[in-house]
PDB file of C-alpha atoms in Angstrom:
ATOM      1  CA  UNK W  19      38.712  49.015 113.259  1.00 70.00           C
ATOM      2  CA  UNK W  20      41.095  47.918 110.521  1.00 72.00           C
ATOM      3  CA  UNK W  21      38.259  46.040 108.799  1.00 74.00           C
ATOM      4  CA  UNK W  22      35.811  48.949 109.011  1.00 71.00           C
ATOM      5  CA  UNK W  23      37.981  51.944 108.218  1.00 74.00           C
ATOM      6  CA  UNK W  24      38.669  53.372 104.783  1.00 75.00           C
ATOM      7  CA  UNK W  25      41.934  52.237 103.147  1.00 79.00           C
ATOM      8  CA  UNK W  26      43.616  55.611 103.664  1.00 76.00           C
ATOM      9  CA  UNK W  27      43.039  55.257 107.435  1.00 81.00           C
ATOM     10  CA  UNK W  28      45.021  51.998 107.682  1.00 80.00           C
ATOM     11  CA  UNK W  29      48.193  53.810 108.659  1.00 82.00           C
ATOM     12  CA  UNK W  30      46.506  55.593 111.561  1.00 82.00           C
ATOM     13  CA  UNK W  31      44.877  52.384 112.788  1.00 81.00           C
ATOM     14  CA  UNK W  32      48.198  50.547 112.643  1.00 79.00           C
ATOM     15  CA  UNK W  33      49.780  53.382 114.596  1.00 84.00           C
ATOM     16  CA  UNK W  34      47.495  52.556 117.524  1.00 81.00           C
ATOM     17  CA  UNK W  35      49.308  49.260 118.027  1.00 79.00           C
ATOM     18  CA  UNK W  36      52.525  51.043 118.945  1.00 83.00           C
ATOM     19  CA  UNK W  37      50.935  52.974 121.819  1.00 81.00           C
ATOM     20  CA  UNK W  38      51.569  51.606 125.310  1.00 83.00           C
ATOM     21  CA  UNK W  39      50.040  54.309 127.501  1.00 85.00           C
ATOM     22  CA  UNK W  40      46.355  53.351 128.088  1.00 84.00           C
ATOM     23  CA  UNK W  41      45.177  56.963 128.367  1.00 86.00           C
ATOM     24  CA  UNK W  42      46.880  58.012 125.157  1.00 85.00           C
ATOM     25  CA  UNK W  43      45.656  54.841 123.432  1.00 84.00           C
ATOM     26  CA  UNK W  44      42.035  55.565 124.351  1.00 86.00           C
ATOM     27  CA  UNK W  45      42.386  59.177 123.246  1.00 87.00           C
ATOM     28  CA  UNK W  46      43.780  58.139 119.868  1.00 85.00           C
ATOM     29  CA  UNK W  47      41.126  55.436 119.441  1.00 86.00           C
ATOM     30  CA  UNK W  48      38.350  57.981 119.911  1.00 86.00           C
ATOM     31  CA  UNK W  49      40.097  60.387 117.542  1.00 87.00           C
ATOM     32  CA  UNK W  50      40.339  57.744 114.824  1.00 83.00           C
ATOM     33  CA  UNK W  51      36.729  56.705 115.443  1.00 86.00           C
ATOM     34  CA  UNK W  52      35.635  60.315 114.899  1.00 88.00           C
ATOM     35  CA  UNK W  53      37.549  60.350 111.628  1.00 86.00           C
ATOM     36  CA  UNK W  54      35.928  57.088 110.576  1.00 86.00           C
ATOM     37  CA  UNK W  55      32.523  58.512 111.443  1.00 87.00           C
ATOM     38  CA  UNK W  56      33.170  61.494 109.168  1.00 87.00           C
ATOM     39  CA  UNK W  57      34.391  59.162 106.429  1.00 86.00           C
ATOM     40  CA  UNK W  58      31.177  57.158 106.674  1.00 87.00           C
ATOM     41  CA  UNK W  59      29.103  60.340 106.589  1.00 86.00           C
ATOM     42  CA  UNK W  60      30.929  61.622 103.513  1.00 87.00           C
ATOM     43  CA  UNK W  61      30.498  58.257 101.808  1.00 86.00           C
ATOM     44  CA  UNK W  62      26.772  58.257 102.566  1.00 87.00           C
ATOM     45  CA  UNK W  63      26.342  61.786 101.199  1.00 86.00           C
ATOM     46  CA  UNK W  64      28.336  60.897  98.103  1.00 87.00           C
ATOM     47  CA  UNK W  65      26.176  57.828  97.546  1.00 88.00           C
ATOM     48  CA  UNK W  66      22.967  59.828  97.941  1.00 86.00           C
ATOM     49  CA  UNK W  67      24.153  62.792  95.862  1.00 86.00           C
ATOM     50  CA  UNK W  68      22.451  61.720  92.588  1.00 86.00           C
ATOM     51  CA  UNK W  69      19.126  61.307  94.383  1.00 84.00           C
ATOM     52  CA  UNK W  70      19.553  64.559  96.307  1.00 81.00           C
ATOM     53  CA  UNK W  71      20.391  66.469  93.143  1.00 82.00           C
ATOM     54  CA  UNK W  72      17.271  65.094  91.529  1.00 83.00           C
ATOM     55  CA  UNK W  73      14.915  65.944  94.380  1.00 85.00           C
ATOM     56  CA  UNK W  74      16.373  68.879  96.292  1.00 82.00           C
ATOM     57  CA  UNK W  75      14.853  71.593  94.080  1.00 85.00           C
ATOM     58  CA  UNK W  76      11.346  70.239  94.525  1.00 88.00           C
ATOM     59  CA  UNK W  77      11.962  69.702  98.241  1.00 87.00           C
ATOM     60  CA  UNK W  78      13.161  73.275  98.752  1.00 85.00           C
ATOM     61  CA  UNK W  79      10.240  74.663  96.779  1.00 88.00           C
ATOM     62  CA  UNK W  80       7.754  72.736  98.889  1.00 90.00           C
ATOM     63  CA  UNK W  81       9.362  73.838 102.159  1.00 87.00           C
ATOM     64  CA  UNK W  82       9.582  77.404 100.927  1.00 85.00           C
ATOM     65  CA  UNK W  83       5.913  77.403  99.954  1.00 89.00           C
ATOM     66  CA  UNK W  84       4.910  76.070 103.376  1.00 89.00           C
ATOM     67  CA  UNK W  85       6.752  78.939 105.034  1.00 85.00           C
ATOM     68  CA  UNK W  86       5.012  81.424 102.738  1.00 86.00           C
ATOM     69  CA  UNK W  87       1.626  79.893 103.536  1.00 89.00           C
ATOM     70  CA  UNK W  88       2.252  80.336 107.255  1.00 88.00           C
ATOM     71  CA  UNK W  89       3.884  83.777 106.946  1.00 85.00           C
ATOM     72  CA  UNK W  90       2.455  85.489 103.857  1.00 83.00           C
ATOM     73  CA  UNK W  91       4.238  88.784 104.636  1.00 84.00           C
ATOM     74  CA  UNK W  92       7.639  87.227 105.221  1.00 84.00           C
ATOM     75  CA  UNK W  93       9.010  88.345 101.831  1.00 87.00           C
ATOM     76  CA  UNK W  94       7.916  91.976 101.785  1.00 90.00           C
ATOM     77  CA  UNK W  95      11.491  93.269 101.658  1.00 90.00           C
ATOM     78  CA  UNK W  96      12.425  90.864  98.875  1.00 91.00           C
ATOM     79  CA  UNK W  97       9.342  91.873  96.899  1.00 91.00           C
ATOM     80  CA  UNK W  98      10.148  95.554  97.277  1.00 91.00           C
ATOM     81  CA  UNK W  99      13.782  94.934  96.301  1.00 92.00           C
ATOM     82  CA  UNK W 100      12.728  93.173  93.099  1.00 92.00           C
ATOM     83  CA  UNK W 101      10.130  95.858  92.332  1.00 93.00           C
ATOM     84  CA  UNK W 102      12.770  98.568  92.545  1.00 91.00           C
ATOM     85  CA  UNK W 103      15.084  96.552  90.312  1.00 90.00           C
ATOM     86  CA  UNK W 104      12.312  95.945  87.765  1.00 91.00           C
ATOM     87  CA  UNK W 105      11.425  99.640  87.741  1.00 91.00           C
ATOM     88  CA  UNK W 106      15.071 100.574  87.177  1.00 87.00           C
ATOM     89  CA  UNK W 107      15.419  98.083  84.308  1.00 87.00           C
ATOM     90  CA  UNK W 108      12.187  99.307  82.713  1.00 87.00           C
ATOM     91  CA  UNK W 109      13.283 102.928  83.024  1.00 85.00           C
ATOM     92  CA  UNK W 110      16.661 102.208  81.432  1.00 77.00           C
ATOM     93  CA  UNK W 111      15.033 100.286  78.574  1.00 74.00           C
ATOM     94  CA  UNK W 112      12.687 103.202  77.869  1.00 72.00           C
ATOM     95  CA  UNK W 113      15.691 105.499  77.556  1.00 64.00           C
ATOM     96  CA  UNK W 114      17.310 103.271  74.914  1.00 54.00           C
ATOM     97  CA  UNK W 115      16.889 104.221  71.226  1.00 48.00           C
ATOM     98  CA  UNK W 116      13.657 103.007  69.705  1.00 43.00           C
ATOM     99  CA  UNK W 117      13.551 100.733  66.698  1.00 39.00           C
ATOM    100  CA  UNK W 118      13.480 102.436  63.270  1.00 42.00           C
ATOM    101  CA  UNK W 119      10.088 102.705  61.637  1.00 42.00           C
ATOM    102  CA  UNK W 120       9.170  99.941  59.214  1.00 40.00           C
ATOM    103  CA  UNK W 121       8.103 100.634  55.668  1.00 41.00           C
ATOM    104  CA  UNK W 122       5.081  98.370  55.448  1.00 42.00           C
ATOM    105  CA  UNK W 123       2.067  98.259  57.738  1.00 42.00           C
ATOM    106  CA  UNK W 124       2.729  94.643  58.687  1.00 40.00           C
ATOM    107  CA  UNK W 125       6.296  95.504  59.644  1.00 44.00           C
ATOM    108  CA  UNK W 126       4.986  98.435  61.661  1.00 42.00           C
ATOM    109  CA  UNK W 127       2.616  96.169  63.578  1.00 40.00           C
ATOM    110  CA  UNK W 128       5.493  93.761  64.210  1.00 35.00           C
ATOM    111  CA  UNK W 129       7.729  96.573  65.447  1.00 42.00           C
ATOM    112  CA  UNK W 130       4.958  97.775  67.750  1.00 43.00           C
ATOM    113  CA  UNK W 131       4.586  94.323  69.231  1.00 41.00           C
ATOM    114  CA  UNK W 132       8.323  94.073  69.788  1.00 38.00           C
ATOM    115  CA  UNK W 133       8.588  97.502  71.393  1.00 43.00           C
ATOM    116  CA  UNK W 134       5.640  96.871  73.698  1.00 44.00           C
ATOM    117  CA  UNK W 135       6.975  93.501  74.780  1.00 46.00           C
ATOM    118  CA  UNK W 136      10.470  94.874  75.272  1.00 52.00           C
ATOM    119  CA  UNK W 137       9.193  97.119  78.057  1.00 65.00           C
ATOM    120  CA  UNK W 138       8.638  94.024  80.201  1.00 78.00           C
ATOM    121  CA  UNK W 139      12.029  93.260  81.771  1.00 81.00           C
ATOM    122  CA  UNK W 140      13.292  89.714  81.788  1.00 88.00           C
ATOM    123  CA  UNK W 141      13.752  87.846  85.043  1.00 88.00           C
ATOM    124  CA  UNK W 142      17.508  87.667  84.559  1.00 90.00           C
ATOM    125  CA  UNK W 143      17.850  91.398  83.919  1.00 89.00           C
ATOM    126  CA  UNK W 144      15.834  92.185  87.053  1.00 91.00           C
ATOM    127  CA  UNK W 145      17.965  89.842  89.160  1.00 90.00           C
ATOM    128  CA  UNK W 146      21.164  91.282  87.702  1.00 90.00           C
ATOM    129  CA  UNK W 147      20.017  94.787  88.516  1.00 90.00           C
ATOM    130  CA  UNK W 148      18.900  93.762  91.993  1.00 91.00           C
ATOM    131  CA  UNK W 149      22.239  92.205  92.855  1.00 90.00           C
ATOM    132  CA  UNK W 150      24.126  95.196  91.484  1.00 88.00           C
ATOM    133  CA  UNK W 151      21.937  97.460  93.635  1.00 87.00           C
ATOM    134  CA  UNK W 152      23.000  95.466  96.689  1.00 88.00           C
ATOM    135  CA  UNK W 153      26.597  96.462  95.959  1.00 84.00           C
ATOM    136  CA  UNK W 154      25.491 100.063  96.560  1.00 81.00           C
ATOM    137  CA  UNK W 155      23.247  99.209  99.512  1.00 83.00           C
ATOM    138  CA  UNK W 156      23.541 101.396 102.604  1.00 78.00           C
ATOM    139  CA  UNK W 157      22.300 100.559 106.113  1.00 71.00           C
ATOM    140  CA  UNK W 158      19.090 102.394 106.867  1.00 72.00           C
ATOM    141  CA  UNK W 159      18.329 102.975 103.201  1.00 71.00           C
ATOM    142  CA  UNK W 160      16.011  99.966 103.060  1.00 76.00           C
ATOM    143  CA  UNK W 161      15.620  96.584 104.680  1.00 85.00           C
ATOM    144  CA  UNK W 162      17.792  93.798 103.310  1.00 88.00           C
ATOM    145  CA  UNK W 163      15.931  91.150 101.258  1.00 91.00           C
ATOM    146  CA  UNK W 164      14.895  88.260 103.482  1.00 89.00           C
ATOM    147  CA  UNK W 165      15.995  85.651 100.944  1.00 87.00           C
ATOM    148  CA  UNK W 166      19.568  86.963 101.093  1.00 89.00           C
ATOM    149  CA  UNK W 167      20.021  87.376 104.833  1.00 88.00           C
ATOM    150  CA  UNK W 168      22.244  84.296 105.036  1.00 88.00           C
ATOM    151  CA  UNK W 169      24.425  85.720 102.263  1.00 90.00           C
ATOM    152  CA  UNK W 170      24.423  89.277 103.599  1.00 90.00           C
ATOM    153  CA  UNK W 171      27.879  89.044 105.166  1.00 90.00           C
ATOM    154  CA  UNK W 172      29.438  87.721 101.962  1.00 91.00           C
ATOM    155  CA  UNK W 173      27.648  90.291  99.816  1.00 91.00           C
ATOM    156  CA  UNK W 174      28.818  93.064 102.110  1.00 88.00           C
ATOM    157  CA  UNK W 175      32.387  91.814 101.728  1.00 89.00           C
ATOM    158  CA  UNK W 176      31.975  92.090  97.966  1.00 89.00           C
ATOM    159  CA  UNK W 177      30.440  95.536  98.453  1.00 88.00           C
ATOM    160  CA  UNK W 178      33.467  96.621 100.498  1.00 87.00           C
ATOM    161  CA  UNK W 179      35.765  95.409  97.722  1.00 88.00           C
ATOM    162  CA  UNK W 180      33.732  97.314  95.129  1.00 88.00           C
ATOM    163  CA  UNK W 181      33.889 100.480  97.234  1.00 86.00           C
ATOM    164  CA  UNK W 182      37.627 100.061  97.611  1.00 89.00           C
ATOM    165  CA  UNK W 183      38.119  99.576  93.872  1.00 89.00           C
ATOM    166  CA  UNK W 184      35.967 102.636  93.206  1.00 89.00           C
ATOM    167  CA  UNK W 185      38.143 104.782  95.478  1.00 90.00           C
ATOM    168  CA  UNK W 186      41.354 103.420  93.943  1.00 91.00           C
ATOM    169  CA  UNK W 187      40.088 104.121  90.426  1.00 91.00           C
ATOM    170  CA  UNK W 188      38.979 107.622  91.436  1.00 91.00           C
ATOM    171  CA  UNK W 189      42.393 108.383  92.965  1.00 91.00           C
ATOM    172  CA  UNK W 190      44.141 107.207  89.797  1.00 91.00           C
ATOM    173  CA  UNK W 191      41.800 109.204  87.574  1.00 91.00           C
ATOM    174  CA  UNK W 192      42.235 112.402  89.596  1.00 91.00           C
ATOM    175  CA  UNK W 193      46.005 111.978  89.738  1.00 90.00           C
ATOM    176  CA  UNK W 194      46.124 111.319  86.006  1.00 89.00           C
ATOM    177  CA  UNK W 195      44.171 114.490  85.300  1.00 88.00           C
ATOM    178  CA  UNK W 196      46.567 116.596  87.363  1.00 87.00           C
ATOM    179  CA  UNK W 197      49.862 114.915  86.443  1.00 86.00           C
ATOM    180  CA  UNK W 198      49.239 114.079  82.803  1.00 82.00           C
ATOM    181  CA  UNK W 199      50.513 111.178  80.720  1.00 82.00           C
ATOM    182  CA  UNK W 200      54.181 111.827  81.433  1.00 78.00           C
ATOM    183  CA  UNK W 201      54.105 110.454  84.958  1.00 83.00           C
ATOM    184  CA  UNK W 202      51.537 107.772  84.210  1.00 83.00           C
ATOM    185  CA  UNK W 203      53.772 106.472  81.454  1.00 82.00           C
ATOM    186  CA  UNK W 204      56.593 105.978  83.938  1.00 85.00           C
ATOM    187  CA  UNK W 205      57.191 102.258  84.621  1.00 85.00           C
ATOM    188  CA  UNK W 206      55.681 101.140  87.909  1.00 88.00           C
ATOM    189  CA  UNK W 207      54.144 104.508  88.781  1.00 88.00           C
ATOM    190  CA  UNK W 208      50.523 103.340  88.512  1.00 89.00           C
ATOM    191  CA  UNK W 209      51.256 100.128  90.407  1.00 91.00           C
ATOM    192  CA  UNK W 210      52.827 102.078  93.263  1.00 91.00           C
ATOM    193  CA  UNK W 211      49.818 104.382  93.500  1.00 90.00           C
ATOM    194  CA  UNK W 212      47.480 101.390  93.520  1.00 91.00           C
ATOM    195  CA  UNK W 213      49.484  99.702  96.256  1.00 91.00           C
ATOM    196  CA  UNK W 214      49.633 102.800  98.453  1.00 89.00           C
ATOM    197  CA  UNK W 215      45.911 103.445  98.106  1.00 90.00           C
ATOM    198  CA  UNK W 216      44.939  99.815  98.673  1.00 90.00           C
ATOM    199  CA  UNK W 217      47.092  99.486 101.795  1.00 90.00           C
ATOM    200  CA  UNK W 218      45.656 102.631 103.370  1.00 89.00           C
ATOM    201  CA  UNK W 219      42.073 101.561 102.592  1.00 88.00           C
ATOM    202  CA  UNK W 220      42.487  97.971 103.757  1.00 86.00           C
ATOM    203  CA  UNK W 221      39.992  96.993 106.430  1.00 79.00           C
ATOM    204  CA  UNK W 222      38.332 100.415 106.613  1.00 78.00           C
ATOM    205  CA  UNK W 223      34.604 101.002 106.401  1.00 75.00           C
ATOM    206  CA  UNK W 224      33.267 103.624 104.016  1.00 71.00           C
ATOM    207  CA  UNK W 225      32.616 106.048 106.882  1.00 73.00           C
ATOM    208  CA  UNK W 226      36.379 106.276 107.478  1.00 79.00           C
ATOM    209  CA  UNK W 227      37.336 107.012 103.872  1.00 81.00           C
ATOM    210  CA  UNK W 228      37.693 110.729 104.569  1.00 82.00           C
ATOM    211  CA  UNK W 229      40.393 110.048 107.132  1.00 84.00           C
ATOM    212  CA  UNK W 230      42.126 107.546 104.850  1.00 87.00           C
ATOM    213  CA  UNK W 231      42.043 109.846 101.820  1.00 89.00           C
ATOM    214  CA  UNK W 232      43.904 112.486 103.813  1.00 89.00           C
ATOM    215  CA  UNK W 233      46.788 110.038 104.233  1.00 90.00           C
ATOM    216  CA  UNK W 234      46.404 108.828 100.644  1.00 91.00           C
ATOM    217  CA  UNK W 235      46.709 112.366  99.299  1.00 91.00           C
ATOM    218  CA  UNK W 236      49.954 112.838 101.236  1.00 91.00           C
ATOM    219  CA  UNK W 237      51.385 109.539  99.990  1.00 91.00           C
ATOM    220  CA  UNK W 238      50.328 110.193  96.391  1.00 91.00           C
ATOM    221  CA  UNK W 239      51.955 113.620  96.467  1.00 91.00           C
ATOM    222  CA  UNK W 240      55.160 112.095  97.831  1.00 91.00           C
ATOM    223  CA  UNK W 241      55.139 109.474  95.080  1.00 90.00           C
ATOM    224  CA  UNK W 242      54.503 112.132  92.436  1.00 91.00           C
ATOM    225  CA  UNK W 243      57.362 114.295  93.731  1.00 91.00           C
ATOM    226  CA  UNK W 244      59.708 111.302  93.875  1.00 90.00           C
ATOM    227  CA  UNK W 245      58.865 110.237  90.327  1.00 90.00           C
ATOM    228  CA  UNK W 246      59.257 113.783  88.990  1.00 89.00           C
ATOM    229  CA  UNK W 247      62.695 113.948  90.576  1.00 90.00           C
ATOM    230  CA  UNK W 248      63.691 110.579  89.114  1.00 88.00           C
ATOM    231  CA  UNK W 249      62.605 111.650  85.634  1.00 87.00           C
ATOM    232  CA  UNK W 250      64.411 114.962  85.914  1.00 88.00           C
ATOM    233  CA  UNK W 251      61.292 117.143  85.850  1.00 87.00           C
ATOM    234  CA  UNK W 252      60.790 120.174  88.104  1.00 89.00           C
ATOM    235  CA  UNK W 253      58.604 119.744  91.159  1.00 88.00           C
ATOM    236  CA  UNK W 254      55.002 120.882  91.084  1.00 88.00           C
ATOM    237  CA  UNK W 255      54.167 124.357  92.283  1.00 90.00           C
ATOM    238  CA  UNK W 256      52.531 124.608  95.684  1.00 90.00           C
ATOM    239  CA  UNK W 257      49.189 125.540  94.090  1.00 91.00           C
ATOM    240  CA  UNK W 258      49.212 122.389  91.982  1.00 90.00           C
ATOM    241  CA  UNK W 259      50.139 120.251  94.982  1.00 91.00           C
ATOM    242  CA  UNK W 260      47.305 121.773  96.985  1.00 92.00           C
ATOM    243  CA  UNK W 261      44.902 121.168  94.104  1.00 91.00           C
ATOM    244  CA  UNK W 262      45.932 117.514  93.800  1.00 91.00           C
ATOM    245  CA  UNK W 263      45.535 116.865  97.525  1.00 91.00           C
ATOM    246  CA  UNK W 264      42.215 118.679  97.622  1.00 92.00           C
ATOM    247  CA  UNK W 265      40.791 116.710  94.698  1.00 92.00           C
ATOM    248  CA  UNK W 266      41.872 113.411  96.238  1.00 91.00           C
ATOM    249  CA  UNK W 267      40.385 114.286  99.632  1.00 90.00           C
ATOM    250  CA  UNK W 268      37.119 115.350  97.991  1.00 90.00           C
ATOM    251  CA  UNK W 269      36.646 111.769  96.737  1.00 90.00           C
ATOM    252  CA  UNK W 270      35.388 110.959 100.240  1.00 86.00           C
ATOM    253  CA  UNK W 271      32.228 112.896  99.368  1.00 86.00           C
ATOM    254  CA  UNK W 272      29.681 110.478  97.897  1.00 79.00           C
ATOM    255  CA  UNK W 273      28.501 113.256  95.608  1.00 83.00           C
ATOM    256  CA  UNK W 274      31.967 113.666  94.111  1.00 86.00           C
ATOM    257  CA  UNK W 275      31.664 113.736  90.311  1.00 88.00           C
ATOM    258  CA  UNK W 276      34.598 111.399  89.656  1.00 88.00           C
ATOM    259  CA  UNK W 277      33.432 108.892  92.246  1.00 85.00           C
ATOM    260  CA  UNK W 278      29.881 109.093  90.907  1.00 84.00           C
ATOM    261  CA  UNK W 279      30.987 108.342  87.336  1.00 86.00           C
ATOM    262  CA  UNK W 280      33.112 105.386  88.397  1.00 84.00           C
ATOM    263  CA  UNK W 281      30.335 104.088  90.642  1.00 78.00           C
ATOM    264  CA  UNK W 282      27.913 104.282  87.724  1.00 77.00           C
ATOM    265  CA  UNK W 283      30.379 102.385  85.533  1.00 76.00           C
ATOM    266  CA  UNK W 284      30.712  99.676  88.181  1.00 69.00           C
ATOM    267  CA  UNK W 285      26.992  99.229  88.905  1.00 64.00           C
ATOM    268  CA  UNK W 286      25.002 100.368  85.876  1.00 61.00           C
ATOM    269  CA  UNK W 287      27.744  99.610  83.369  1.00 55.00           C
ATOM    270  CA  UNK W 288      28.279  96.053  84.597  1.00 54.00           C
ATOM    271  CA  UNK W 289      24.526  95.577  84.729  1.00 52.00           C
ATOM    272  CA  UNK W 290      24.278  96.501  81.044  1.00 51.00           C
ATOM    273  CA  UNK W 291      27.110  94.139  80.175  1.00 44.00           C
ATOM    274  CA  UNK W 292      25.421  91.253  81.989  1.00 48.00           C
ATOM    275  CA  UNK W 293      22.183  91.931  80.133  1.00 50.00           C
ATOM    276  CA  UNK W 294      24.031  91.737  76.817  1.00 50.00           C
ATOM    277  CA  UNK W 295      25.538  88.378  77.724  1.00 48.00           C
TER     278      UNK W 295
END
C-alpha cells in the first residue's frame, strides 16, 4: 500500500502499523483503500481532462441529437420558452427610438437595412430574457423548459432570493416615502429595516408573504417610533402609522404598484443591462 498510495497518504498508511486489533486494522485498511481508489480516480480524470475538454462538446451534441431523433417533441416546452423570450425582446426593440433619417438616399437605404435587421433578436439577448423570465416563473403558468429541469431547484432558489430582495426594496421604498429623508439619514436605520425584513422573510414561500408583511409592518413601525424618539422628534399620528402599516401590508399583492416597479427593474432592467454588455 505504501508503494501504491499517493505521497500525502503515507501518514495514514504508516498509522496502520500501530494498530493491534485485527478488526480495527481491517476496517482502517479498507478505509484507506477507498481513499486510494478515489485518488486514482481523480488522477485519471485529471489526466484525461485535456482530451475530455476537447471532445465533450461534440459528444454532448451527438447524444443530444440522438435523443431528439428518437423523441422529436421532447423540447416543446423549451421551444415555447424561447419563442416567448424572442417575442418579448422583439417587442422591446420595436419600442426603442428609431434611428434618425439620413440625408442621402444611400444612407437611407443603409439605415433601412440596419433597422430591419435590428428587429431580429440576437441569441444572447433571447437567452438573457428567457433566464430573467424564469426568475418570475410561477407554477402552473407554463411548463418548465426541459433543458433546465436539472437546474430547476437552483434556479428556484435564485428566484426566491430575487423575490425576497424585491419585497425588501419595496418595504424600504414605502417606508422612505412615508418617513422622509430625516429618518433614512439616521445612521443604521436602513440596515436595521433590512435586517428585520430579511429575518421575517427567511425561508418563506411567496404565498406566505402576506402573513410575513403583517409582522414586518409591526416591526418597521416599532423601529420608526424608536428612531424618532432617539432623534427627539414627535411620534407619528395614528393615521400616519395606520397608513404606513397598510402600505407595507399591501406589498403582498402582486399587483402592488411599488412591487411591480421594482420587479420590472429587477427583470426587465437587468435584461437591458445585460444586452448592453
